[in-house]
């Protein structure tokens, strides 16, 4: 195993992120690097962004959105379908579905978010880093 | 004045791209009127040594088709790169990895095991596997190295332009040759095909509803599609939404949904992930609020081989390139 787990958390600006700002840092108390990336809706988190995170060394990616009926754009449902299909797709490439988490939080649920990130980090630290893209041959 | 020199070469490919050149039909006569074809192993009897004897940059334009998987292919494309002013990656395999790129689901060891040991038609009682050097009756025989991973052309050499398609259509090939002859070339690195998606030029786009939503996916063998109707509207996955136009809608016109051979539009980093995004976005469940993970999996069940479908032509060019 090489280095600390690296986790990217895509946070919806309208639910999770205000809560995140009020909370302590997501990686406080855990031996990992957790990078939050704010989006305007979980529906903006395209599978391409998740794959790019993996290609740049993320061990796991968590996508967070508003709970059912709380997203004004139904982007949360779209994100859930996309992440499920992406998991199915990447599993065929030997990438554990456990590396992609999709969860829903309301504004103010920062303690729940922090504990979900901590649990996710624990899970992917068992999986270790992804293999890097191989050079020629 | 001597005519510009043109070379054509093939690597890991099926030969369809060579057919595409022949598909120029009478136009091929115009082409050979304007250029000298100095190397084309499938059709003309020039040898590697003839290319080696040329000056660097002496060939004006080289079309290379096929993905790259062996040491020999690497050596040949590096030689042609050195001798050529311009190199065009010709066809899906050189551009994105193509069908041979599906080999990246496996590795060298498992490919050899299947091809030389376990496939039903194989008789190999001594379990002989290819090696790069062997001594046979005092003679040293060599074979090119077979790589673990299939690569796109631009992962091996510098590429000036891309002509997509499986195989590229004759009109785009002719346009590319004309652009080179007249010096009317776009910026280096451009894909020589329209920037729009296939949906934009699809003859069925008139029947496409403003908003598509699919609540039940079907597989192509389960329905006989209406030749006038948008495939997505019928619940069939068509990758025209995330695929570049320019193919001439050849598959659509024979009632077959797009499988993405023209690759993604400009700016897309990962064609497969883009297709995952596009298709997942237009699916819907009746009771989305109360849906469980199992409901979503059930909705997605008809996509039996998602990676094989979404990365059918593009796995080596994807951000992850191969299986872990």
Coordinates of C-alpha atoms in Angstrom, one line a residue:
Chain A
X1 CA 0.0 0.0 0.0
X2 CA 1.4 3.4 -0.9
X3 CA 0.7 6.5 1.0
X4 CA -2.5 7.8 2.6
X5 CA -5.9 7.1 1.0
X6 CA -7.0 9.9 -1.3
X7 CA -10.7 10.6 -1.5
X8 CA -12.6 13.1 -3.6
X9 CA -16.0 14.2 -2.4
X10 CA -18.3 16.0 -4.8
X11 CA -20.5 18.3 -2.7
X12 CA -23.7 19.9 -3.9
X13 CA -23.5 23.7 -3.1
X14 CA -27.1 23.8 -2.0
X15 CA -27.2 21.0 0.5
X16 CA -23.9 19.6 1.7
X17 CA -21.5 22.4 1.2
X18 CA -23.0 25.0 3.6
X19 CA -23.0 22.2 6.1
X20 CA -19.5 21.3 5.3
X21 CA -18.4 24.9 5.9
X22 CA -19.9 24.8 9.3
X23 CA -18.4 21.4 10.1
X24 CA -14.8 20.7 10.9
X25 CA -12.6 19.6 8.0
X26 CA -13.7 16.2 6.5
X27 CA -10.3 14.6 7.0
X28 CA -9.9 15.7 10.6
X29 CA -9.1 12.7 12.8
X30 CA -8.6 10.3 9.9
X31 CA -5.3 9.5 8.2
X32 CA -6.4 10.4 4.7
X33 CA -6.5 13.2 2.2
X34 CA -10.1 14.2 1.5
X35 CA -10.7 16.8 -1.2
X36 CA -14.2 18.4 -1.4
X37 CA -15.2 19.7 -4.8
X38 CA -18.3 21.9 -4.9
X39 CA -20.7 21.6 -7.7
X40 CA -24.0 23.4 -8.3
X41 CA -25.9 20.1 -8.3
X42 CA -25.1 16.5 -7.9
X43 CA -26.6 16.2 -11.4
X44 CA -23.5 18.1 -12.6
X45 CA -21.2 15.3 -11.5
X46 CA -20.7 13.5 -14.8
X47 CA -19.1 10.0 -14.8
X48 CA -16.3 11.5 -16.8
X49 CA -15.3 13.6 -13.7
X50 CA -15.3 10.6 -11.5
X51 CA -13.1 8.6 -13.9
X52 CA -10.8 11.6 -14.2
X53 CA -10.4 11.6 -10.4
X54 CA -9.4 8.0 -10.5
X55 CA -7.0 8.6 -13.4
X56 CA -5.3 11.3 -11.3
X57 CA -4.8 9.1 -8.3
X58 CA -8.0 9.1 -6.2
X59 CA -8.6 5.8 -4.4
X60 CA -12.3 6.5 -4.0
X61 CA -14.9 9.1 -5.1
X62 CA -18.0 10.1 -3.1
X63 CA -20.9 11.9 -4.8
X64 CA -23.2 13.7 -2.4
X65 CA -26.6 15.3 -3.3
X66 CA -29.9 16.4 -1.8
X67 CA -32.2 13.7 -0.5
X68 CA -35.2 12.6 -2.6
X69 CA -37.7 15.4 -3.3
X70 CA -35.2 18.0 -2.0
X71 CA -33.3 18.6 -5.3
X72 CA -34.9 21.3 -7.4
X73 CA -33.6 19.8 -10.6
X74 CA -34.0 16.0 -10.0
X75 CA -30.2 16.0 -10.4
X76 CA -29.9 13.7 -7.5
X77 CA -31.8 11.0 -9.3
X78 CA -29.8 11.5 -12.4
X79 CA -26.6 11.3 -10.4
X80 CA -27.7 8.0 -8.7
X81 CA -28.5 6.4 -12.1
X82 CA -25.2 7.6 -13.5
X83 CA -23.1 6.4 -10.6
X84 CA -24.8 3.0 -10.6
X85 CA -24.2 2.5 -14.3
X86 CA -20.6 3.8 -13.9
X87 CA -20.1 1.2 -11.1
X88 CA -21.4 -1.6 -13.4
X89 CA -19.1 -0.4 -16.2
X90 CA -15.9 0.1 -14.2
X91 CA -16.4 -3.3 -12.4
X92 CA -15.7 -5.0 -15.7
X93 CA -12.4 -3.1 -15.8
X94 CA -11.5 -4.6 -12.4
X95 CA -12.4 -1.5 -10.4
X96 CA -14.4 -2.3 -7.3
X97 CA -17.9 -0.7 -7.2
X98 CA -17.0 0.1 -3.6
X99 CA -14.7 2.9 -4.8
X100 CA -17.7 5.0 -5.8
X101 CA -20.1 6.1 -3.1
X102 CA -23.4 8.0 -3.7
X103 CA -25.1 9.4 -0.7
X104 CA -27.7 12.0 0.2
X105 CA -27.5 14.7 2.9
X106 CA -29.7 17.7 3.8
X107 CA -28.3 21.1 4.7
X108 CA -27.1 20.9 8.3
X109 CA -26.3 17.2 8.3
X110 CA -22.6 17.8 8.5
X111 CA -22.1 15.3 11.3
X112 CA -23.7 12.6 9.2
X113 CA -21.6 13.6 6.2
X114 CA -18.4 13.6 8.2
X115 CA -19.1 10.1 9.5
X116 CA -20.1 8.8 6.0
X117 CA -16.8 10.2 4.6
X118 CA -14.9 8.6 7.4
X119 CA -16.6 5.2 6.9
X120 CA -16.0 5.4 3.1
X121 CA -12.3 6.3 3.7
X122 CA -12.0 3.3 5.9
X123 CA -13.6 1.1 3.2
X124 CA -11.3 2.2 0.4
X125 CA -8.2 2.1 2.5
X126 CA -8.8 -1.6 2.6
X127 CA -8.8 -1.6 -1.2
X128 CA -5.6 0.4 -1.6
X129 CA -4.7 2.7 -4.5
X130 CA -5.7 2.1 -8.1
X131 CA -3.0 0.8 -10.4
X132 CA -1.6 3.6 -12.4
X133 CA -1.9 3.7 -16.2
X134 CA 0.8 1.5 -17.6
X135 CA 3.4 2.8 -20.0
X136 CA 4.2 1.1 -23.3
X137 CA 4.5 -2.7 -23.4
Chain B
X1 CA 7.6 19.4 -60.1
X2 CA 7.5 16.0 -58.4
X3 CA 4.3 14.9 -56.9
X4 CA 3.8 14.8 -53.1
X5 CA 4.6 11.3 -51.7
X6 CA 1.9 9.5 -49.7
X7 CA 2.3 6.3 -47.6
X8 CA -0.3 4.0 -46.1
X9 CA 0.4 1.5 -43.3
X10 CA -1.6 -0.9 -41.1
X11 CA -1.0 -2.1 -37.6
X12 CA -3.5 -3.9 -35.3
X13 CA -6.5 -3.7 -37.7
X14 CA -8.9 -5.8 -39.7
X15 CA -8.2 -4.5 -43.2
X16 CA -11.4 -2.5 -43.4
X17 CA -9.5 0.8 -43.5
X18 CA -7.6 -0.5 -46.6
X19 CA -11.0 -1.2 -48.2
X20 CA -12.0 2.3 -47.3
X21 CA -9.2 3.6 -49.6
X22 CA -10.4 1.3 -52.4
X23 CA -13.9 2.7 -51.8
X24 CA -12.7 5.9 -53.3
X25 CA -13.4 4.1 -56.6
X26 CA -12.8 6.4 -59.6
X27 CA -11.6 9.1 -57.2
X28 CA -8.6 6.9 -56.5
X29 CA -7.4 7.6 -60.1
X30 CA -7.6 11.3 -59.3
X31 CA -5.6 10.7 -56.1
X32 CA -2.8 8.8 -57.9
X33 CA -2.8 11.5 -60.5
X34 CA -2.0 14.1 -57.8
X35 CA 0.3 12.1 -55.5
X36 CA 2.8 9.2 -55.6
X37 CA 2.0 6.4 -53.3
X38 CA 5.4 5.3 -52.2
X39 CA 4.5 2.6 -49.5
X40 CA 1.3 0.6 -49.1
X41 CA 2.0 -3.0 -48.0
X42 CA -1.5 -4.3 -48.7
X43 CA -1.4 -3.2 -52.3
X44 CA 2.1 -2.3 -53.5
X45 CA 5.4 -4.2 -53.4
X46 CA 7.5 -1.6 -51.6
X47 CA 9.6 -2.8 -48.6
X48 CA 10.7 -1.4 -45.3
X49 CA 14.2 -0.8 -46.7
X50 CA 12.6 1.5 -49.4
X51 CA 11.2 3.7 -46.6
X52 CA 14.5 3.6 -44.6
X53 CA 16.3 4.8 -47.7
X54 CA 14.1 8.0 -47.9
X55 CA 15.1 11.3 -46.4
X56 CA 13.5 12.4 -43.2
X57 CA 10.3 14.2 -43.9
X58 CA 10.4 13.1 -47.6
X59 CA 6.9 11.6 -47.4
X60 CA 4.3 14.4 -47.4
X61 CA 1.5 12.4 -45.8
X62 CA 1.2 9.0 -44.1
X63 CA -2.1 7.4 -43.2
X64 CA -1.7 4.8 -40.4
X65 CA -4.6 2.6 -39.5
X66 CA -4.8 0.1 -36.6
X67 CA -4.0 0.1 -32.9
X68 CA -0.4 -0.6 -31.7
X69 CA 0.3 -3.7 -29.7
X70 CA 3.6 -5.1 -30.9
X71 CA 7.2 -4.0 -31.0
X72 CA 7.2 -4.3 -34.8
X73 CA 4.3 -1.9 -35.1
X74 CA 6.1 0.6 -32.9
X75 CA 9.2 0.3 -35.0
X76 CA 7.3 0.8 -38.2
X77 CA 5.2 3.8 -37.1
X78 CA 8.3 5.5 -35.6
X79 CA 10.1 5.0 -38.9
X80 CA 7.1 6.4 -40.9
X81 CA 6.8 9.3 -38.4
X82 CA 10.4 10.2 -39.1
X83 CA 10.0 10.1 -42.8
X84 CA 6.7 11.9 -43.0
X85 CA 5.7 15.6 -42.8
X86 CA 2.2 14.7 -41.7
X87 CA 0.8 11.6 -40.1
X88 CA -3.0 11.0 -40.0
X89 CA -4.4 8.4 -37.6
X90 CA -6.8 6.7 -40.0
X91 CA -9.8 4.9 -38.6
X92 CA -11.1 4.1 -35.1
X93 CA -8.3 1.7 -34.1
X94 CA -5.5 4.2 -34.7
X95 CA -7.7 7.0 -33.4
X96 CA -9.1 5.4 -30.2
X97 CA -7.9 1.8 -30.1
X98 CA -11.0 0.4 -31.8
X99 CA -12.2 -3.2 -31.6
X100 CA -8.6 -4.6 -31.1
X101 CA -8.6 -2.2 -28.1
X102 CA -11.1 -4.5 -26.3
X103 CA -8.0 -6.6 -25.7
X104 CA -7.4 -4.3 -22.8
X105 CA -10.0 -6.1 -20.8
X106 CA -7.3 -8.8 -20.6
X107 CA -3.6 -9.0 -20.4
X108 CA -0.9 -10.7 -22.5
X109 CA -0.8 -13.8 -20.3
X110 CA -4.6 -14.5 -20.5
X111 CA -4.7 -13.7 -24.2
X112 CA -1.9 -16.2 -24.9
X113 CA -3.6 -18.8 -22.7
X114 CA -6.9 -18.4 -24.6
X115 CA -5.4 -18.3 -28.1
X116 CA -2.7 -21.0 -27.7
X117 CA -3.9 -23.3 -25.0
X118 CA -7.6 -23.3 -24.0
X119 CA -9.6 -22.3 -27.1
X120 CA -11.6 -25.4 -28.4
X121 CA -9.9 -25.3 -31.9
X122 CA -6.4 -25.3 -30.5
X123 CA -4.2 -28.4 -30.6
X124 CA -1.0 -27.6 -28.8
X125 CA -0.1 -30.6 -26.6
X126 CA 3.4 -29.3 -25.8
X127 CA 1.9 -26.0 -24.7
X128 CA 4.1 -23.9 -26.9
X129 CA 3.7 -20.1 -26.4
X130 CA 5.1 -17.3 -28.6
X131 CA 8.5 -16.1 -27.4
X132 CA 10.6 -13.2 -28.8
X133 CA 13.7 -15.3 -29.4
X134 CA 14.0 -19.1 -30.0
X135 CA 16.8 -21.3 -31.2
X136 CA 15.6 -23.8 -33.8
X137 CA 18.1 -26.2 -35.3
X138 CA 20.9 -23.8 -34.6
X139 CA 19.1 -20.8 -36.1
X140 CA 18.0 -17.9 -34.0
X141 CA 14.4 -17.0 -34.8
X142 CA 12.8 -13.9 -33.5
X143 CA 9.2 -12.5 -33.2
X144 CA 8.2 -9.0 -32.3
X145 CA 7.2 -8.5 -28.7
X146 CA 3.5 -8.7 -28.0
X147 CA 2.5 -6.0 -25.5
X148 CA 0.3 -6.4 -22.4
X149 CA -1.7 -3.4 -23.5
X150 CA -3.2 -2.1 -26.8
X151 CA -2.4 1.5 -27.5
X152 CA -3.7 4.2 -29.7
X153 CA -1.4 5.6 -32.4
X154 CA -0.9 8.9 -30.5
X155 CA 0.3 7.1 -27.4
X156 CA 3.2 5.9 -29.4
X157 CA 4.1 8.6 -31.9
X158 CA 3.1 12.3 -32.5
X159 CA -0.1 12.4 -34.7
X160 CA -1.1 15.5 -36.7
X161 CA -4.7 14.7 -37.6
X162 CA -7.4 12.0 -36.9
X163 CA -9.7 10.6 -39.5
X164 CA -12.3 8.6 -37.5
X165 CA -14.6 5.7 -38.3
X166 CA -14.8 2.0 -38.7
X167 CA -14.0 2.4 -41.5
X168 CA -13.6 6.1 -42.4
X169 CA -16.1 7.0 -45.2
X170 CA -14.7 7.8 -48.6
X171 CA -16.0 11.4 -48.6
X172 CA -14.0 12.3 -45.5
X173 CA -10.9 10.6 -46.8
X174 CA -11.2 12.5 -50.1
X175 CA -11.7 15.8 -48.1
X176 CA -8.6 15.1 -46.0
X177 CA -6.5 14.4 -49.1
X178 CA -7.7 17.6 -50.8
X179 CA -7.1 19.6 -47.6
X180 CA -3.5 18.4 -47.5
X181 CA -2.9 19.0 -51.2
X182 CA -4.3 22.5 -51.1
X183 CA -2.7 23.3 -47.7
X184 CA -6.1 24.1 -46.3
X185 CA -5.6 22.3 -43.0
X186 CA -7.1 22.9 -39.6
X187 CA -5.2 23.3 -36.4
X188 CA -2.9 20.4 -35.5
X189 CA -4.6 17.6 -33.6
X190 CA -8.0 18.2 -35.2
X191 CA -10.4 15.4 -36.0
X192 CA -11.2 15.7 -39.7
X193 CA -15.0 15.2 -39.3
X194 CA -17.9 17.4 -38.3
X195 CA -18.0 18.8 -34.7
X196 CA -21.7 17.9 -34.2
X197 CA -23.1 14.8 -32.6
X198 CA -24.6 12.0 -34.8
X199 CA -28.1 12.9 -33.4
X200 CA -27.7 16.3 -35.3
X201 CA -27.4 14.6 -38.6
X202 CA -29.5 11.5 -37.9
X203 CA -32.2 11.0 -40.5
X204 CA -34.5 9.9 -37.7
X205 CA -34.0 13.1 -35.7
X206 CA -37.4 14.4 -36.9
X207 CA -39.1 11.6 -34.9
X208 CA -37.0 12.3 -31.8
X209 CA -39.2 13.8 -29.1
X210 CA -37.9 17.0 -27.4
X211 CA -37.3 15.1 -24.2
X212 CA -36.5 11.4 -24.3
X213 CA -37.0 9.3 -21.3
X214 CA -36.7 5.5 -21.2
X215 CA -38.4 3.5 -18.5
X216 CA -37.7 0.1 -20.0
X217 CA -34.5 -0.6 -22.0
X218 CA -34.6 -3.2 -24.7
X219 CA -31.8 -5.1 -26.4
X220 CA -31.4 -5.1 -30.2
X221 CA -32.4 -8.8 -30.6
X222 CA -35.7 -8.3 -28.7
X223 CA -37.4 -5.8 -31.1
X224 CA -37.5 -5.1 -34.8
X225 CA -37.0 -1.4 -34.7
X226 CA -39.3 0.9 -36.8
X227 CA -36.9 2.2 -39.5
X228 CA -38.3 5.7 -39.1
X229 CA -38.2 6.1 -35.4
X230 CA -35.5 7.3 -33.0
X231 CA -33.9 4.2 -31.4
X232 CA -33.9 5.8 -28.0
X233 CA -37.6 6.4 -28.2
X234 CA -38.0 2.7 -28.7
X235 CA -35.9 1.9 -25.7
X236 CA -32.8 0.8 -27.6
X237 CA -29.5 2.2 -26.7
X238 CA -28.0 4.3 -29.5
X239 CA -24.7 6.1 -28.8
X240 CA -25.5 8.8 -31.4
X241 CA -26.1 11.2 -28.5
X242 CA -22.4 11.1 -27.5
X243 CA -20.8 10.2 -30.8
X244 CA -19.3 12.5 -33.5
X245 CA -21.2 12.8 -36.8
X246 CA -19.7 12.3 -40.2
X247 CA -20.1 8.5 -40.7
X248 CA -22.9 9.0 -43.3
X249 CA -25.3 7.3 -40.8
X250 CA -24.4 3.9 -42.2
X251 CA -25.5 1.9 -39.3
X252 CA -28.7 3.9 -38.7
X253 CA -29.6 3.5 -42.4
X254 CA -29.5 -0.3 -42.0
X255 CA -31.6 -0.1 -38.8
X256 CA -28.8 -0.6 -36.4
X257 CA -28.2 1.8 -33.5
X258 CA -24.9 3.7 -33.3
X259 CA -22.0 2.0 -31.4
X260 CA -19.7 5.0 -31.3
X261 CA -17.0 4.3 -33.9
X262 CA -16.5 8.0 -34.7
X263 CA -15.5 8.7 -31.1
X264 CA -16.5 11.6 -28.9
X265 CA -17.0 15.2 -29.8
X266 CA -14.2 17.8 -29.1
X267 CA -13.3 18.3 -25.5
X268 CA -14.4 14.9 -24.2
X269 CA -11.7 13.2 -22.2
X270 CA -13.4 9.7 -21.9
X271 CA -15.8 8.6 -24.6
X272 CA -17.2 5.7 -22.5
X273 CA -17.9 7.7 -19.4
X274 CA -19.6 10.3 -21.6
X275 CA -21.8 7.7 -23.1
X276 CA -22.6 6.3 -19.5
X277 CA -23.6 9.9 -18.6
X278 CA -25.8 10.4 -21.7
X279 CA -27.6 7.1 -21.4
X280 CA -28.1 7.1 -17.6
X281 CA -29.5 10.7 -17.9
X282 CA -32.4 9.7 -20.1
X283 CA -33.5 6.7 -18.1
X284 CA -36.3 7.1 -15.6
X285 CA -38.1 5.2 -12.9
X286 CA -41.8 5.7 -12.3
X287 CA -41.4 6.2 -8.6
X288 CA -38.0 7.8 -8.4
X289 CA -38.4 9.2 -4.9
X290 CA -38.9 5.8 -3.3
X291 CA -36.7 3.8 -5.7
X292 CA -34.0 1.6 -4.1
X293 CA -30.6 0.6 -5.5
X294 CA -32.2 -2.7 -6.6
X295 CA -34.8 -0.8 -8.7
X296 CA -32.0 1.1 -10.5
X297 CA -30.1 -2.2 -11.0
X298 CA -33.2 -3.7 -12.5
X299 CA -33.7 -0.7 -14.8
X300 CA -30.0 -1.2 -16.0
X301 CA -30.2 -5.0 -16.3
X302 CA -30.6 -5.0 -20.1
X303 CA -27.2 -3.3 -20.4
X304 CA -25.6 -6.7 -20.1
X305 CA -22.0 -5.7 -21.0
X306 CA -21.8 -2.0 -20.1
X307 CA -18.0 -1.6 -20.5
X308 CA -18.0 -3.5 -23.8
X309 CA -20.8 -1.3 -25.1
X310 CA -19.7 2.1 -23.9
X311 CA -16.0 1.6 -24.6
X312 CA -16.6 -0.6 -27.7
X313 CA -14.2 1.5 -29.8
X314 CA -12.4 3.6 -27.3
X315 CA -10.9 1.6 -24.4
X316 CA -7.2 2.3 -25.0
X317 CA -8.0 6.0 -25.4
X318 CA -10.0 6.1 -22.2
X319 CA -8.6 7.8 -19.1
X320 CA -8.0 4.4 -17.4
X321 CA -6.9 2.8 -20.7
X322 CA -7.2 -0.9 -19.6
X323 CA -8.5 -3.2 -16.9
X324 CA -6.8 -3.0 -13.5

